[in-house]
N, CA, C and O atoms as a Tinker XYZ file with bonds, in Angstrom:
   356  protein
     1  N      0.780000   -1.200000   -0.129000    73     2
     2  CA    -0.190000   -0.091000    0.000000    64     1     3
     3  C      1.142000    1.298000   -0.018000    63     2     4     5
     4  O      2.195000    1.362000    0.617000    81     3
     5  N      0.656000    2.077000   -0.818000    73     3     6
     6  CA     1.333000    3.573000   -0.923000    64     5     7
     7  C      0.929000    4.349000    0.115000    63     6     8     9
     8  O     -0.190000    4.243000    0.618000    81     7
     9  N      1.766000    5.130000    0.474000    73     7    10
    10  CA     1.247000    6.379000    1.357000    64     9    11
    11  C      1.470000    7.748000    0.761000    63    10    12    13
    12  O      1.776000    7.740000   -0.432000    81    11
    13  N      1.387000    8.813000    1.301000    73    11    14
    14  CA     1.437000   10.144000    0.923000    64    13    15
    15  C      3.035000   10.450000    0.356000    63    14    16    17
    16  O      3.249000   11.265000   -0.541000    81    15
    17  N      4.038000    9.714000    0.985000    73    15    18
    18  CA     5.404000   10.043000    0.404000    64    17    19
    19  C      5.884000    9.084000   -0.523000    63    18    20    21
    20  O      7.082000    8.901000   -0.739000    81    19
    21  N      4.756000    8.339000   -1.193000    73    19    22
    22  CA     5.340000    7.513000   -2.319000    64    21    23
    23  C      5.250000    7.940000   -3.392000    63    22    24    25
    24  O      4.269000    8.648000   -3.618000    81    23
    25  N      6.255000    7.682000   -4.514000    73    23    26
    26  CA     6.350000    8.562000   -5.681000    64    25    27
    27  C      6.209000    7.230000   -6.749000    63    26    28    29
    28  O      6.976000    6.273000   -6.860000    81    27
    29  N      5.071000    7.496000   -7.419000    73    27    30
    30  CA     4.542000    6.449000   -8.457000    64    29    31
    31  C      5.265000    7.019000   -9.735000    63    30    32    33
    32  O      5.557000    8.203000   -9.904000    81    31
    33  N      5.507000    5.979000  -10.608000    73    31    34
    34  CA     5.813000    6.292000  -12.043000    64    33    35
    35  C      5.354000    5.245000  -12.835000    63    34    36    37
    36  O      5.321000    4.084000  -12.427000    81    35
    37  N      4.953000    5.638000  -14.091000    73    35    38
    38  CA     4.813000    4.613000  -15.159000    64    37    39
    39  C      5.499000    3.403000  -15.232000    63    38    40    41
    40  O      6.670000    3.520000  -14.872000    81    39
    41  N      5.217000    2.433000  -15.528000    73    39    42
    42  CA     6.109000    1.186000  -15.596000    64    41    43
    43  C      6.487000    1.097000  -16.924000    63    42    44    45
    44  O      5.857000    1.585000  -17.863000    81    43
    45  N      7.595000    0.427000  -17.003000    73    43    46
    46  CA     8.423000    0.320000  -18.485000    64    45    47
    47  C      7.161000   -0.460000  -19.382000    63    46    48    49
    48  O      6.493000   -1.367000  -18.885000    81    47
    49  N      6.975000    0.007000  -20.658000    73    47    50
    50  CA     6.128000   -0.487000  -21.342000    64    49    51
    51  C      4.683000   -0.151000  -21.280000    63    50    52    53
    52  O      3.828000   -0.556000  -22.068000    81    51
    53  N      4.485000    0.693000  -20.181000    73    51    54
    54  CA     3.290000    1.437000  -20.176000    64    53    55
    55  C      2.926000    2.886000  -20.744000    63    54    56    57
    56  O      3.554000    3.846000  -20.299000    81    55
    57  N      2.050000    3.060000  -21.598000    73    55    58
    58  CA     1.916000    4.564000  -22.103000    64    57    59
    59  C      0.408000    5.072000  -21.961000    63    58    60    61
    60  O     -0.590000    4.352000  -21.912000    81    59
    61  N      0.444000    6.163000  -21.917000    73    59    62
    62  CA    -1.178000    6.741000  -22.117000    64    61    63
    63  C     -1.329000    7.331000  -23.523000    63    62    64    65
    64  O     -0.329000    7.659000  -24.162000    81    63
    65  N     -2.569000    7.469000  -24.011000    73    63    66
    66  CA    -3.044000    7.881000  -25.078000    64    65    67
    67  C     -4.624000    8.525000  -24.993000    63    66    68    69
    68  O     -5.470000    8.317000  -24.124000    81    67
    69  N     -4.704000    9.289000  -26.080000    73    67    70
    70  CA    -6.400000    9.269000  -26.051000    64    69    71
    71  C     -6.970000    8.279000  -26.961000    63    70    72    73
    72  O     -6.246000    7.893000  -27.878000    81    71
    73  N     -8.097000    7.828000  -26.860000    73    71    74
    74  CA    -8.708000    6.804000  -27.480000    64    73    75
    75  C     -9.945000    7.627000  -28.124000    63    74    76    77
    76  O    -10.987000    7.783000  -27.487000    81    75
    77  N     -9.760000    8.150000  -29.447000    73    75    78
    78  CA   -11.175000    8.835000  -30.086000    64    77    79
    79  C    -12.279000    7.831000  -30.058000    63    78    80    81
    80  O    -13.312000    8.184000  -29.490000    81    79
    81  N    -12.230000    6.719000  -30.545000    73    79    82
    82  CA   -13.251000    5.554000  -30.543000    64    81    83
    83  C    -14.028000    5.619000  -28.978000    63    82    84    85
    84  O    -15.251000    5.563000  -28.852000    81    83
    85  N    -13.145000    5.735000  -27.931000    73    83    86
    86  CA   -13.874000    5.640000  -26.700000    64    85    87
    87  C    -13.988000    7.078000  -26.147000    63    86    88    89
    88  O    -14.377000    7.209000  -24.986000    81    87
    89  N    -13.711000    8.056000  -26.808000    73    87    90
    90  CA   -13.838000    9.595000  -26.395000    64    89    91
    91  C    -13.165000    9.689000  -25.010000    63    90    92    93
    92  O    -13.679000   10.364000  -24.118000    81    91
    93  N    -12.157000    9.095000  -24.856000    73    91    94
    94  CA   -11.449000    9.323000  -23.496000    64    93    95
    95  C     -9.814000    8.814000  -23.369000    63    94    96    97
    96  O     -9.198000    8.272000  -24.287000    81    95
    97  N     -9.329000    9.084000  -22.174000    73    95    98
    98  CA    -7.880000    8.640000  -22.242000    64    97    99
    99  C     -7.975000    7.119000  -21.616000    63    98   100   101
   100  O     -8.906000    6.683000  -20.939000    81    99
   101  N     -6.745000    6.402000  -22.021000    73    99   102
   102  CA    -6.614000    4.995000  -21.690000    64   101   103
   103  C     -5.065000    4.704000  -21.307000    63   102   104   105
   104  O     -4.100000    5.347000  -21.721000    81   103
   105  N     -5.045000    3.894000  -20.666000    73   103   106
   106  CA    -3.435000    3.374000  -20.280000    64   105   107
   107  C     -3.311000    2.177000  -21.021000    63   106   108   109
   108  O     -4.138000    1.266000  -20.975000    81   107
   109  N     -2.303000    2.173000  -21.689000    73   107   110
   110  CA    -1.915000    1.024000  -22.502000    64   109   111
   111  C     -0.680000    0.124000  -21.787000    63   110   112   113
   112  O      0.428000    0.577000  -21.500000    81   111
   113  N     -1.111000   -1.184000  -21.581000    73   111   114
   114  CA     0.113000   -1.851000  -20.812000    64   113   115
   115  C      0.015000   -3.259000  -21.508000    63   114   116   117
   116  O     -0.879000   -3.575000  -22.293000    81   115
   117  N      1.076000   -4.073000  -21.105000    73   115   118
   118  CA     1.191000   -5.147000  -21.732000    64   117   119
   119  C     -0.172000   -6.200000  -21.391000    63   118   120   121
   120  O     -0.634000   -6.971000  -22.232000    81   119
   121  N     -0.584000   -6.087000  -20.291000    73   119   122
   122  CA    -1.579000   -6.979000  -19.929000    64   121   123
   123  C     -3.202000   -6.479000  -20.184000    63   122   124   125
   124  O     -4.196000   -7.074000  -19.767000    81   123
   125  N     -3.184000   -5.214000  -20.987000    73   123   126
   126  CA    -4.403000   -4.756000  -21.345000    64   125   127
   127  C     -4.507000   -3.380000  -21.541000    63   126   128   129
   128  O     -3.515000   -2.707000  -21.821000    81   127
   129  N     -5.757000   -2.843000  -21.402000    73   127   130
   130  CA    -5.998000   -1.388000  -21.617000    64   129   131
   131  C     -6.834000   -1.152000  -20.391000    63   130   132   133
   132  O     -7.528000   -2.028000  -19.875000    81   131
   133  N     -6.725000    0.151000  -19.933000    73   131   134
   134  CA    -7.475000    0.676000  -18.943000    64   133   135
   135  C     -8.243000    2.067000  -19.655000    63   134   136   137
   136  O     -7.625000    2.792000  -20.436000    81   135
   137  N     -9.490000    2.287000  -19.315000    73   135   138
   138  CA   -10.293000    3.533000  -19.923000    64   137   139
   139  C    -10.157000    4.309000  -18.396000    63   138   140   141
   140  O    -10.383000    3.799000  -17.299000    81   139
   141  N     -9.802000    5.427000  -18.632000    73   139   142
   142  CA    -9.599000    6.552000  -17.587000    64   141   143
   143  C    -10.665000    7.489000  -17.621000    63   142   144   145
   144  O    -11.148000    7.805000  -18.708000    81   143
   145  N    -11.217000    8.116000  -16.240000    73   143   146
   146  CA   -12.168000    9.183000  -16.271000    64   145   147
   147  C    -11.098000   10.230000  -16.364000    63   146   148   149
   148  O     -9.913000    9.914000  -16.474000    81   147
   149  N    -11.568000   11.664000  -16.314000    73   147   150
   150  CA   -10.714000   12.866000  -16.164000    64   149   151
   151  C     -9.830000   12.883000  -15.183000    63   150   152   153
   152  O     -8.642000   13.099000  -15.418000    81   151
   153  N    -10.290000   12.659000  -13.963000    73   151   154
   154  CA    -9.343000   12.770000  -12.841000    64   153   155
   155  C     -8.458000   11.385000  -12.738000    63   154   156   157
   156  O     -7.313000   11.568000  -12.325000    81   155
   157  N     -8.752000   10.279000  -12.994000    73   155   158
   158  CA    -7.864000    9.145000  -13.144000    64   157   159
   159  C     -6.794000    9.546000  -14.082000    63   158   160   161
   160  O     -5.630000    9.622000  -13.688000    81   159
   161  N     -7.160000    9.832000  -15.430000    73   159   162
   162  CA    -6.262000   10.446000  -16.507000    64   161   163
   163  C     -5.088000   11.399000  -15.687000    63   162   164   165
   164  O     -3.886000   11.143000  -15.752000    81   163
   165  N     -5.536000   12.294000  -15.076000    73   163   166
   166  CA    -5.000000   13.627000  -14.390000    64   165   167
   167  C     -3.862000   12.803000  -13.494000    63   166   168   169
   168  O     -2.657000   12.995000  -13.657000    81   167
   169  N     -4.345000   11.962000  -12.630000    73   167   170
   170  CA    -3.414000   11.174000  -11.522000    64   169   171
   171  C     -2.172000   10.314000  -12.590000    63   170   172   173
   172  O     -0.961000   10.472000  -12.438000    81   171
   173  N     -2.677000    9.581000  -13.455000    73   171   174
   174  CA    -1.617000    8.993000  -14.229000    64   173   175
   175  C     -0.837000    9.843000  -14.903000    63   174   176   177
   176  O      0.240000    9.326000  -15.197000    81   175
   177  N     -0.987000   11.154000  -15.329000    73   175   178
   178  CA    -0.423000   12.127000  -16.025000    64   177   179
   179  C      0.548000   12.726000  -15.024000    63   178   180   181
   180  O      1.567000   13.303000  -15.402000    81   179
   181  N      0.203000   12.576000  -13.656000    73   179   182
   182  CA     1.059000   12.896000  -12.746000    64   181   183
   183  C      2.188000   11.812000  -11.935000    63   182   184   185
   184  O      2.867000   12.107000  -10.952000    81   183
   185  N      2.169000   10.798000  -12.488000    73   183   186
   186  CA     2.846000    9.483000  -12.050000    64   185   187
   187  C      4.063000    9.653000  -12.894000    63   186   188   189
   188  O      4.264000    8.878000  -13.829000    81   187
   189  N      5.075000   10.845000  -12.552000    73   187   190
   190  CA     6.431000   10.970000  -13.196000    64   189   191
   191  C      7.714000   10.707000  -12.607000    63   190   192   193
   192  O      8.787000   11.130000  -13.036000    81   191
   193  N      7.519000    9.908000  -11.491000    73   191   194
   194  CA     8.632000    9.429000  -10.598000    64   193   195
   195  C      9.395000   10.533000   -9.786000    63   194   196   197
   196  O     10.446000   10.310000   -9.185000    81   195
   197  N      8.784000   11.701000   -9.828000    73   195   198
   198  CA     9.019000   12.998000   -9.138000    64   197   199
   199  C      8.224000   13.558000   -8.139000    63   198   200   201
   200  O      8.683000   14.240000   -7.223000    81   199
   201  N      6.668000   13.204000   -8.333000    73   199   202
   202  CA     5.808000   13.741000   -7.598000    64   201   203
   203  C      5.355000   12.626000   -6.576000    63   202   204   205
   204  O      5.238000   11.434000   -6.861000    81   203
   205  N      5.143000   13.139000   -5.469000    73   203   206
   206  CA     4.702000   12.094000   -4.317000    64   205   207
   207  C      3.110000   11.951000   -4.328000    63   206   208   209
   208  O      2.475000   12.912000   -4.763000    81   207
   209  N      2.447000   10.869000   -3.900000    73   207   210
   210  CA     1.220000   10.759000   -3.915000    64   209   211
   211  C      0.434000   12.026000   -3.297000    63   210   212   213
   212  O     -0.601000   12.447000   -3.814000    81   211
   213  N      1.029000   12.611000   -2.118000    73   211   214
   214  CA     0.564000   13.466000   -1.508000    64   213   215
   215  C      0.625000   14.850000   -2.265000    63   214   216   217
   216  O     -0.258000   15.683000   -2.063000    81   215
   217  N      1.761000   15.118000   -3.216000    73   215   218
   218  CA     1.764000   16.118000   -4.098000    64   217   219
   219  C      0.842000   15.972000   -5.167000    63   218   220   221
   220  O      0.393000   16.997000   -5.681000    81   219
   221  N      0.466000   14.777000   -5.609000    73   219   222
   222  CA    -0.305000   14.605000   -6.761000    64   221   223
   223  C     -1.699000   15.028000   -6.333000    63   222   224   225
   224  O     -2.396000   15.710000   -7.083000    81   223
   225  N     -2.222000   14.529000   -4.828000    73   223   226
   226  CA    -3.556000   14.966000   -4.460000    64   225   227
   227  C     -3.658000   16.513000   -4.402000    63   226   228   229
   228  O     -4.636000   17.125000   -4.832000    81   227
   229  N     -2.478000   17.148000   -3.786000    73   227   230
   230  CA    -2.473000   18.764000   -3.767000    64   229   231
   231  C     -2.808000   19.281000   -5.141000    63   230   232   233
   232  O     -3.786000   20.010000   -5.306000    81   231
   233  N     -1.979000   18.901000   -6.181000    73   231   234
   234  CA    -2.080000   19.353000   -7.369000    64   233   235
   235  C     -3.324000   19.218000   -8.036000    63   234   236   237
   236  O     -3.761000   20.112000   -8.760000    81   235
   237  N     -3.976000   18.050000   -7.814000    73   235   238
   238  CA    -5.362000   17.752000   -8.332000    64   237   239
   239  C     -6.406000   18.563000   -7.423000    63   238   240   241
   240  O     -7.423000   18.993000   -7.968000    81   239
   241  N     -6.193000   18.782000   -6.084000    73   239   242
   242  CA    -7.302000   19.621000   -5.503000    64   241   243
   243  C     -7.378000   20.926000   -6.161000    63   242   244   245
   244  O     -8.499000   21.434000   -6.140000    81   243
   245  N     -6.387000   21.630000   -6.779000    73   243   246
   246  CA    -6.382000   22.885000   -7.249000    64   245   247
   247  C     -6.985000   22.743000   -8.550000    63   246   248   249
   248  O     -7.382000   23.821000   -8.992000    81   247
   249  N     -7.197000   21.664000   -9.370000    73   247   250
   250  CA    -7.953000   21.427000  -10.604000    64   249   251
   251  C     -9.173000   21.024000  -10.626000    63   250   252   253
   252  O     -9.909000   21.348000  -11.559000    81   251
   253  N     -9.593000   20.262000   -9.627000    73   251   254
   254  CA   -10.851000   19.548000   -9.438000    64   253   255
   255  C    -11.325000   19.708000   -8.147000    63   254   256   257
   256  O    -10.617000   19.760000   -7.142000    81   255
   257  N    -12.692000   19.797000   -8.191000    73   255   258
   258  CA   -13.497000   19.815000   -6.839000    64   257   259
   259  C    -13.692000   18.335000   -6.351000    63   258   260   261
   260  O    -13.899000   17.346000   -7.054000    81   259
   261  N    -13.573000   18.414000   -4.922000    73   259   262
   262  CA   -14.001000   17.187000   -4.190000    64   261   263
   263  C    -12.916000   16.055000   -4.385000    63   262   264   265
   264  O    -13.189000   14.877000   -4.150000    81   263
   265  N    -11.566000   16.501000   -4.862000    73   263   266
   266  CA   -10.635000   15.624000   -4.592000    64   265   267
   267  C    -10.235000   15.314000   -3.148000    63   266   268   269
   268  O     -9.968000   16.191000   -2.327000    81   267
   269  N    -10.214000   14.044000   -2.907000    73   267   270
   270  CA    -9.941000   13.400000   -1.610000    64   269   271
   271  C     -8.659000   12.533000   -1.597000    63   270   272   273
   272  O     -8.561000   11.533000   -2.307000    81   271
   273  N     -7.759000   12.919000   -0.830000    73   271   274
   274  CA    -6.378000   12.197000   -0.573000    64   273   275
   275  C     -6.645000   10.572000   -0.695000    63   274   276   277
   276  O     -6.073000    9.857000   -1.518000    81   275
   277  N     -7.417000   10.209000    0.075000    73   275   278
   278  CA    -7.591000    8.885000    0.140000    64   277   279
   279  C     -7.686000    8.133000   -1.074000    63   278   280   281
   280  O     -6.969000    7.190000   -1.408000    81   279
   281  N     -8.931000    8.797000   -1.895000    73   279   282
   282  CA    -9.067000    8.261000   -3.383000    64   281   283
   283  C     -8.129000    8.227000   -4.019000    63   282   284   285
   284  O     -7.937000    7.173000   -4.627000    81   283
   285  N     -7.093000    9.372000   -4.182000    73   283   286
   286  CA    -5.973000    9.255000   -4.874000    64   285   287
   287  C     -4.960000    7.742000   -4.497000    63   286   288   289
   288  O     -4.579000    6.835000   -5.236000    81   287
   289  N     -4.776000    7.976000   -3.092000    73   287   290
   290  CA    -3.872000    6.605000   -2.587000    64   289   291
   291  C     -4.593000    5.463000   -2.933000    63   290   292   293
   292  O     -3.893000    4.478000   -3.170000    81   291
   293  N     -5.796000    5.323000   -3.028000    73   291   294
   294  CA    -6.395000    3.820000   -3.590000    64   293   295
   295  C     -6.350000    3.708000   -4.826000    63   294   296   297
   296  O     -6.363000    2.555000   -5.257000    81   295
   297  N     -6.288000    4.760000   -5.743000    73   295   298
   298  CA    -6.142000    4.814000   -7.294000    64   297   299
   299  C     -4.748000    4.375000   -7.498000    63   298   300   301
   300  O     -4.489000    3.406000   -8.210000    81   299
   301  N     -3.780000    5.114000   -6.846000    73   299   302
   302  CA    -2.393000    4.517000   -7.037000    64   301   303
   303  C     -2.315000    3.177000   -6.621000    63   302   304   305
   304  O     -1.826000    2.306000   -7.340000    81   303
   305  N     -2.747000    2.974000   -5.551000    73   303   306
   306  CA    -2.569000    1.247000   -5.086000    64   305   307
   307  C     -3.105000    0.411000   -6.344000    63   306   308   309
   308  O     -2.507000   -0.579000   -6.765000    81   307
   309  N     -4.280000    0.899000   -6.899000    73   307   310
   310  CA    -4.937000   -0.280000   -7.859000    64   309   311
   311  C     -4.249000   -0.148000   -8.962000    63   310   312   313
   312  O     -4.207000   -1.169000   -9.649000    81   311
   313  N     -3.551000    1.005000   -9.464000    73   311   314
   314  CA    -2.494000    0.967000  -10.712000    64   313   315
   315  C     -1.175000    0.126000  -10.352000    63   314   316   317
   316  O     -0.497000   -0.433000  -11.214000    81   315
   317  N     -0.917000    0.104000   -9.104000    73   315   318
   318  CA     0.329000   -0.495000   -8.742000    64   317   319
   319  C     -0.169000   -1.963000   -8.843000    63   318   320   321
   320  O      0.629000   -2.733000   -9.377000    81   319
   321  N     -1.264000   -2.446000   -8.453000    73   319   322
   322  CA    -1.501000   -3.939000   -8.416000    64   321   323
   323  C     -1.787000   -4.310000   -9.987000    63   322   324   325
   324  O     -1.549000   -5.436000  -10.422000    81   323
   325  N     -2.304000   -3.283000  -10.774000    73   323   326
   326  CA    -2.489000   -3.728000  -12.261000    64   325   327
   327  C     -1.107000   -3.876000  -12.987000    63   326   328   329
   328  O     -1.042000   -4.403000  -14.098000    81   327
   329  N     -0.113000   -3.443000  -12.395000    73   327   330
   330  CA     1.330000   -3.162000  -12.861000    64   329   331
   331  C      1.425000   -2.118000  -14.047000    63   330   332   333
   332  O      2.051000   -2.238000  -15.101000    81   331
   333  N      0.623000   -1.031000  -13.597000    73   331   334
   334  CA     0.676000    0.083000  -14.526000    64   333   335
   335  C      1.623000    0.962000  -14.032000    63   334   336   337
   336  O      2.142000    1.612000  -14.939000    81   335
   337  N      2.074000    1.242000  -12.832000    73   335   338
   338  CA     2.820000    2.041000  -11.964000    64   337   339
   339  C      3.674000    1.232000  -11.086000    63   338   340   341
   340  O      3.362000    0.172000  -10.543000    81   339
   341  N      4.962000    1.958000  -11.002000    73   339   342
   342  CA     5.807000    1.244000   -9.824000    64   341   343
   343  C      5.720000    2.316000   -8.713000    63   342   344   345
   344  O      5.738000    3.500000   -9.048000    81   343
   345  N      5.637000    2.010000   -7.557000    73   343   346
   346  CA     5.870000    2.874000   -6.378000    64   345   347
   347  C      7.017000    2.901000   -5.384000    63   346   348   349
   348  O      7.296000    2.080000   -4.510000    81   347
   349  N      7.657000    4.114000   -5.745000    73   347   350
   350  CA     8.992000    4.134000   -4.736000    64   349   351
   351  C      8.744000    4.984000   -3.726000    63   350   352   353
   352  O      7.808000    5.780000   -3.790000    81   351
   353  N      9.602000    4.902000   -2.622000    73   351   354
   354  CA     9.333000    5.526000   -1.450000    64   353   355
   355  C     10.374000    6.748000   -1.099000    63   354   356
   356  O     10.238000    7.395000   -0.060000    81   355
């Protein structure tokens, strides 16, 4: 489980794209495709290997209403479980 100080980054072989057919952002990885909503796409976009989970939550709170730190932590944990991101500390 990641904490606020964890620093996520996309794993090797994972990339993001905009899918016109689905009219949304997706994450492409060897095991599949994840369709992202706008907030999740913003989280993934900030998984740069430099920004902590707490920092991601703060940045998103400036852009979106109702961002909760716990939701960001849970999303990063789910992305790590799906092998989309690596989480360093």
